[in-house]
Structures are given as C-alpha cells and as structure tokens.
Short mmCIF file of C-alpha atoms (C1' of nucleotides) in Angstrom, two decimals:
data_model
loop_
_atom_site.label_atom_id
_atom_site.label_comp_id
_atom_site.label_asym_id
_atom_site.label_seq_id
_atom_site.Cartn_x
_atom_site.Cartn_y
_atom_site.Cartn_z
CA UNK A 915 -23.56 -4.55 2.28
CA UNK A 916 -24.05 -8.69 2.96
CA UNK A 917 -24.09 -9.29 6.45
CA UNK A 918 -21.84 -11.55 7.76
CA UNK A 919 -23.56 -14.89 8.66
CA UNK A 920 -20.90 -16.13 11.82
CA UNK A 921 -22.97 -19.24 11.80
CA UNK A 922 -22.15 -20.48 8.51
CA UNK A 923 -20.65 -23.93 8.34
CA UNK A 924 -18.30 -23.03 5.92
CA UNK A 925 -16.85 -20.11 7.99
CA UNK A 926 -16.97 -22.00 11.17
CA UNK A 927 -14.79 -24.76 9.08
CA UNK A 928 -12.51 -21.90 8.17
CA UNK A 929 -11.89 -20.73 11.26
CA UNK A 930 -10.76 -24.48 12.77
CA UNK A 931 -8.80 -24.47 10.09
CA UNK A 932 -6.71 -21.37 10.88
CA UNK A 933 -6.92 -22.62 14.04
CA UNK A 934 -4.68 -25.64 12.72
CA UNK A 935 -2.84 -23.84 10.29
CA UNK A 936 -1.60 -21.34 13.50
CA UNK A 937 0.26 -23.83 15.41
CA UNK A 938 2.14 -25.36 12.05
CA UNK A 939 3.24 -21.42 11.66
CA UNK A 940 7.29 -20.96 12.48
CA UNK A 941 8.51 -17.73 13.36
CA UNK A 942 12.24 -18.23 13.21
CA UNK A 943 14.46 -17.28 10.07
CA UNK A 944 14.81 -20.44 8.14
CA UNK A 945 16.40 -19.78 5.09
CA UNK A 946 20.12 -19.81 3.64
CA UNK A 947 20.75 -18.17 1.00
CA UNK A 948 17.15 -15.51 -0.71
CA UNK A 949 17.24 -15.32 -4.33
CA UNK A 950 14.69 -15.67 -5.61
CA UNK A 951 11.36 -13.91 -4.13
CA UNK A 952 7.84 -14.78 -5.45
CA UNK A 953 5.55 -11.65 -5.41
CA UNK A 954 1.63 -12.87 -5.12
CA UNK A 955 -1.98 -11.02 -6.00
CA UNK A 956 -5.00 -11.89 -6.83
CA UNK A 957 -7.53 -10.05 -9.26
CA UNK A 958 -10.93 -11.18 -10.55
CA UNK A 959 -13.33 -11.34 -13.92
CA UNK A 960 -16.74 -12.44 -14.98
CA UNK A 961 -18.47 -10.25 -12.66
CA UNK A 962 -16.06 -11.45 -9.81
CA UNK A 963 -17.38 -15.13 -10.48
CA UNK A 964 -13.70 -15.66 -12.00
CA UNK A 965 -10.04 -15.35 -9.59
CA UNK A 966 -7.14 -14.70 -11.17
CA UNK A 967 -4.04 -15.53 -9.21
CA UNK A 968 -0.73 -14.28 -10.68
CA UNK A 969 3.27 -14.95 -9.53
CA UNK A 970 6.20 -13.35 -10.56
CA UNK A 971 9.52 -14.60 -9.24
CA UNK A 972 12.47 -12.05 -9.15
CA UNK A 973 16.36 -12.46 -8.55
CA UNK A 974 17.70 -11.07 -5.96
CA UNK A 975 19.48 -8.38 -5.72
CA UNK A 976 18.89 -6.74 -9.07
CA UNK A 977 15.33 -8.09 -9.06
CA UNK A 978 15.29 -8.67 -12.53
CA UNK A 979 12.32 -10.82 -13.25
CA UNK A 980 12.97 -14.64 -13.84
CA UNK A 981 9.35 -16.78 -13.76
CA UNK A 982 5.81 -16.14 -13.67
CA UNK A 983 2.78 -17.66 -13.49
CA UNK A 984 -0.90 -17.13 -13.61
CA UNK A 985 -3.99 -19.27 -12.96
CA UNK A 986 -7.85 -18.70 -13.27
CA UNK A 987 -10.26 -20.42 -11.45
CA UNK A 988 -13.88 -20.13 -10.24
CA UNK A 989 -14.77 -18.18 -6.87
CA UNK A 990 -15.48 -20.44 -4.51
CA UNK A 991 -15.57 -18.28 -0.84
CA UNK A 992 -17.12 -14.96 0.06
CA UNK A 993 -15.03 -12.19 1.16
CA UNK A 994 -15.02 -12.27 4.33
CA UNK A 995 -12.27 -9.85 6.57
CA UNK A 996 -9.96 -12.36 8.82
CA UNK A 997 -10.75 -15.09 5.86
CA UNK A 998 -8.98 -13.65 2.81
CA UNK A 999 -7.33 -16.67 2.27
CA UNK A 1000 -10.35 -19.30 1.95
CA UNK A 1001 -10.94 -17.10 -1.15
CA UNK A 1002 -7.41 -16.19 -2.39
CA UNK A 1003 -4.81 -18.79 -1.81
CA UNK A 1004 -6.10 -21.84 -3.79
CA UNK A 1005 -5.30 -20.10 -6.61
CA UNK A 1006 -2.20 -18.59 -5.86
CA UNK A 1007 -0.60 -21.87 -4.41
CA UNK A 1008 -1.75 -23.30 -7.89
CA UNK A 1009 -0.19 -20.91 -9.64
CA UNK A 1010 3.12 -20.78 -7.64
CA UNK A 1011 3.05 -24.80 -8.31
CA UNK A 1012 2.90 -24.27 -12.11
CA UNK A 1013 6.31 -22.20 -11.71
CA UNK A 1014 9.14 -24.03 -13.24
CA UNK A 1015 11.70 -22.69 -10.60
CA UNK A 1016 10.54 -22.59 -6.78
CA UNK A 1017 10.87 -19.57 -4.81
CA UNK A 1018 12.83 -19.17 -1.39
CA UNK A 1019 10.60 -16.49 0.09
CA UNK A 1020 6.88 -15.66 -0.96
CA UNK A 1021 5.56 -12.00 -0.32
CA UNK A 1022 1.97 -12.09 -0.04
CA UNK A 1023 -0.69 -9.30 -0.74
CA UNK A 1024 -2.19 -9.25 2.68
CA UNK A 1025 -0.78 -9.97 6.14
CA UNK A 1026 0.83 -12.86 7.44
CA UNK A 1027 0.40 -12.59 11.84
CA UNK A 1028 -0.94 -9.51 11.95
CA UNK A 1029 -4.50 -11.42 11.73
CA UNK A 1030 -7.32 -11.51 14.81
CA UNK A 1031 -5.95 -15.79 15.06
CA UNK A 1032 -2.35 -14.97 13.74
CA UNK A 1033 -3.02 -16.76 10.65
CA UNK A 1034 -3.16 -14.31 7.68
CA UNK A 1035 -2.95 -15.35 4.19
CA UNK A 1036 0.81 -15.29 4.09
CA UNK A 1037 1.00 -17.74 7.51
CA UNK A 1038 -1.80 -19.97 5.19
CA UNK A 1039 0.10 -20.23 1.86
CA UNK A 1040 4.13 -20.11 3.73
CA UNK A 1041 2.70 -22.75 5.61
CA UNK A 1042 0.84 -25.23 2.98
CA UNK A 1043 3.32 -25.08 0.84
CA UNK A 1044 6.25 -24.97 3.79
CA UNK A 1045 8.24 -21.79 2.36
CA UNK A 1046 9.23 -18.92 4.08
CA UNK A 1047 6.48 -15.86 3.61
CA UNK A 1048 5.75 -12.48 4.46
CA UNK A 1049 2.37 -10.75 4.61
CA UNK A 1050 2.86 -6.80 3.18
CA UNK A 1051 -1.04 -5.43 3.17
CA UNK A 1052 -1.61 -2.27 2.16
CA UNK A 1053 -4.77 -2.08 4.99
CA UNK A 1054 -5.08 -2.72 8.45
CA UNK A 1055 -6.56 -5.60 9.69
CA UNK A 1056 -6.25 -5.44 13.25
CA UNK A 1057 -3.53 -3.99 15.57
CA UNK A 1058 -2.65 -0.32 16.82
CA UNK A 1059 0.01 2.04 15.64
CA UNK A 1060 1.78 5.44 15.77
CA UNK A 1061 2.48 7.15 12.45
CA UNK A 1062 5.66 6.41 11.52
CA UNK A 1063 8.16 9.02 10.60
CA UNK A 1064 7.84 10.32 6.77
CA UNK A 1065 11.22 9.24 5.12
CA UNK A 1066 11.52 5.90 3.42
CA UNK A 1067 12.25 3.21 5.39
CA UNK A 1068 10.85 4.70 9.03
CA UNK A 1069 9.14 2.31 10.81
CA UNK A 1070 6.71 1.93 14.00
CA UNK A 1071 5.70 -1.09 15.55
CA UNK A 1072 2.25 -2.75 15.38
CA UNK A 1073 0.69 -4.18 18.42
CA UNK A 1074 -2.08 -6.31 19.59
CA UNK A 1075 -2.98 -5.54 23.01
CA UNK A 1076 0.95 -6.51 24.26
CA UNK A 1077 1.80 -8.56 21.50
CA UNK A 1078 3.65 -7.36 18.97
CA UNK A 1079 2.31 -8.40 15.69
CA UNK A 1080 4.23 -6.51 12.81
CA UNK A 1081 5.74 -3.36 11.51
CA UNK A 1082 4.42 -0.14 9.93
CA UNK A 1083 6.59 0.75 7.09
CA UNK A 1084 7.27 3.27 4.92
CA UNK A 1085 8.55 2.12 2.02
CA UNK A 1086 8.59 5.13 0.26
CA UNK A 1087 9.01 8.95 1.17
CA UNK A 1088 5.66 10.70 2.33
CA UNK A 1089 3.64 7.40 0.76
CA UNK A 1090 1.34 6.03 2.74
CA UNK A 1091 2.86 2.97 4.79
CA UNK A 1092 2.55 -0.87 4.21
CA UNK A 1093 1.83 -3.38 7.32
CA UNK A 1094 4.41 -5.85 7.25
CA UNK A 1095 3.99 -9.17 9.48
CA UNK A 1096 6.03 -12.42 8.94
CA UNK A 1097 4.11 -15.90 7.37
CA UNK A 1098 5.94 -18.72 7.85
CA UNK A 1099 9.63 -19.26 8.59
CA UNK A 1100 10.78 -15.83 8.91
CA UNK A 1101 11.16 -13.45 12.25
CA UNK A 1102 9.47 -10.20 13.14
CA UNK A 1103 13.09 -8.71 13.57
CA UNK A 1104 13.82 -9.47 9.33
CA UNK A 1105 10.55 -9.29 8.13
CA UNK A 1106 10.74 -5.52 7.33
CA UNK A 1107 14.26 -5.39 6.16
CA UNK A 1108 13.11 -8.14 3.75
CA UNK A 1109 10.70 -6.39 2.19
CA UNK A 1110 13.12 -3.43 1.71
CA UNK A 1111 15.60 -5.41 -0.20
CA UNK A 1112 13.10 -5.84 -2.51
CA UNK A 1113 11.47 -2.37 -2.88
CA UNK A 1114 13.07 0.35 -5.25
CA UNK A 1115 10.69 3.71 -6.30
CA UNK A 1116 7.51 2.18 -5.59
CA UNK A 1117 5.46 1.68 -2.45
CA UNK A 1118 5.19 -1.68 -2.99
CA UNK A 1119 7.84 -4.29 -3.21
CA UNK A 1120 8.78 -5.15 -6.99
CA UNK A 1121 7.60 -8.94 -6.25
CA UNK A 1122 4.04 -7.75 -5.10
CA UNK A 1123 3.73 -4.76 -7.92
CA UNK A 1124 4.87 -6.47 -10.77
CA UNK A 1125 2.36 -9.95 -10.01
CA UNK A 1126 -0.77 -7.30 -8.89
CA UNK A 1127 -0.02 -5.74 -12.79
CA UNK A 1128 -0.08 -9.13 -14.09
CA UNK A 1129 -2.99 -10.18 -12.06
CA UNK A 1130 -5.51 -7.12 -13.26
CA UNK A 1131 -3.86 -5.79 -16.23
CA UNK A 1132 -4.55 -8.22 -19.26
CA UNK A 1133 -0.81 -6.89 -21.12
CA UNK A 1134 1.96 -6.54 -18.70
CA UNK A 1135 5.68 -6.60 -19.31
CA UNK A 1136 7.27 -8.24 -16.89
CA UNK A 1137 10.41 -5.33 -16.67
CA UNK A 1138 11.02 -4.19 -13.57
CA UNK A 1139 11.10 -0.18 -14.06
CA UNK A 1140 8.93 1.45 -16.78
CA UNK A 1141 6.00 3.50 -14.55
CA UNK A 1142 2.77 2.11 -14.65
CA UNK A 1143 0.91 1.22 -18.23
CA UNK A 1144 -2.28 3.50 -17.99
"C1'" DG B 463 -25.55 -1.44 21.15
"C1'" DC B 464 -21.78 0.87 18.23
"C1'" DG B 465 -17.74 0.69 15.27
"C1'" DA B 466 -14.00 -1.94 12.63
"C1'" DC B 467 -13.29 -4.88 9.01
"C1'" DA B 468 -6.54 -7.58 4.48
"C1'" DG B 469 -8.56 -8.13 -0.83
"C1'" DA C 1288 -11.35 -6.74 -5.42
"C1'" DT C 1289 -14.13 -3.67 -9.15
"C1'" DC C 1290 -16.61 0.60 -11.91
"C1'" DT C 1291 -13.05 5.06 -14.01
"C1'" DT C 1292 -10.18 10.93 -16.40
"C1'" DG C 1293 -8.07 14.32 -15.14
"C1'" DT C 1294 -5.87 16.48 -11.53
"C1'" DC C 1295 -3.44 17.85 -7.22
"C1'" DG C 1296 0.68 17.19 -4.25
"C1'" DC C 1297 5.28 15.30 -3.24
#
DNA sequence: GCGACAG
DNA sequence: ATCTTGTCGC
C-alpha cells in the first residue's frame, strides 16, 4: 500500500481547488422539468495506465436508454480517497460533452457533499459543467449512520458531526444500501427520491448500472432489463 | 500513535 | 478500480 504523500504539490493544488469548487456548489432544486438522466462510471485498461469514462443518458420515466458515450484517456492522478475526482472526472465531463443530447440531471458513481470539504465528485462535475448532480457511492467516505430499515426504499440519515450530509438508502430489499448526497443544483430533501425514480430491480440506479457495464464490459447492450452478461 | 479511507 | 467460478442466501 503507497503511502499518501500530503505534501505533494499536486494534491495540495487539488485540495484549493475543491476548496473553490465548494463555494460555486448550489444546494437548491434548480431544475424544471427531469428527463433525461445521465448515469456516469469510470473503469480502466493497460494495467490501469488507461481510464475509461462511459455515459448513458435515459428517458425518464420508462428509462429507456436514449445516448451514450464513452471516452479513453491516459491516467493522469493517483487514487487518492477525498480526491476521486482529480482522477475520474476529466474523462467523464469529456465524454458527457461528446453526447449529442445534454442531460438535465447527472448521477455520479461516488458522492457529491458527503466528502471531508463537501466537494465530492458529483459537486466537481454538476458544478464544471453547471448541471444538476447527485453523488450515489456504493462506500462510505465519511459521515455516521444507523442501519436503515431492510425494505426498499428505507432510509437513515447521514451526518457529519451536526451536519447533515446525505442519506442512506436502500434501494433494494435486504441489499446493501447506497449513500446518496446531492452535487450541484439539487436539495438534500429530493436527492434520494431522485435516485428512486430512476432505480427498478437493481441496487443501483439504471443511469449508474447501465454506464458502469459500458465502462468495464467491452460488449454491452444498452437495454435496460436483461440481468447481467456474465 | 491508531484507525479510516468514494473508485 | 482490477485479478476471477461456483456457490450461498434473499
């Protein structure tokens, strides 16, 4: 295991950055009318020297999928936790700019405030690209949290210290949960019930499952049911 | 000093 | 993230 080298210009760069990036971050619903919801991951190849960086775009409500998009590129930035995004999101906001329609929400693979500066990789891309995003991680980063209830769609509440910071979320019966946190542009209050409007049998949403197949799985058909190829 | 630590 | 088949539990 690397050890982390704090010192490094490049994270010390990174972290004014966020810095930056926090207070551009707006935590109000603005949005009229959602439908159509880009689902964003991130895969690698070449010995991890290569990122792959896929979107799919679904309509809303069916979502049925409508656009994709995927873009290679070389790994520039360690990972390093509470920096996902200096790794990740070049790629993905170059992929969701080679899209020929443009999404009105973005749901990220990774969290949005729930993030030690409030600046997670959905508050990075929702904001550089000014669209409304969520962060749904399937990890922890930081925060504490009671087990929430085991049928789909229970929910407990994810705090820092007082702040609350997100929503644990069970998006599926007895799965484990997802940690959703708003981006850019959308509330803690919808957050959660945004995600759910676009989750069906899966633990994941359809947006985020269908762009993390086309982001590691060379073949993928972009049809919204049909279990997993494998 | 000892853990924790998105993908 | 990635290396990887069958198997156990809902």
């Amino acid at each position: 295991m690397p050890t982390i080298d704090t010192s490094d210009e490049r994270v010390a760069a990174a972290i004014a950055e966020q810095q930056e990036l926090r207070a551009r971050v707006r935590l109000h619903d603005d949005y009229s009318e959602l439908q159509l919801v880009a689902g964003v991951d991130a895969g690698f190849e070449a010995d991890g020297t290569l990122i792959r960086a896929a979107v799919v775009v679904v309509r809303l409500p069916d979502l049925a999928p409508v656009d994709y998009a995927l873009v290679r590129q070389p790994v520039t930035f360690p990972y390093v936790p509470g920096l996902l995004a200096f790794r990740e999101a070049p790629a993905i906001i170059a992929a969701i700019r080679q899209l020929r329609t443009t999404p009105d929400l973005i749901i990220c693979d990774g969290h949005g405030i729930a993030h030690p500066r409030r600046c997670g990789i959905a508050c990075h891309i929702g904001v550089l690209l000014d669209l409304p995003a969520i962060g749904c991680a399937k990890q922890r980063l930081i925060g504490r949290f009671t087990e929430p209830l085991p049928e789909r769609g229970d929910r407990s509440p994810l705090y820092d210290g007082d702040d609350l910071i997100g929503w644990v979320v069970r998006t599926r019966a007895t799965a484990r949960p997802v940690f959703i946190s708003p981006g850019h542009r959308v509330s803690l209050e919808r957050a959660p019930d945004l995600v759910m409007a676009c989750t069906t049998r899966f633990r994941l949403p359809e947006p985020t499952r269908l762009a993390h197949r086309l982001a590691s799985h060379d073949d993928a058909p972009l049809t919204s049911d049909s279990p997993p190829l494998l």
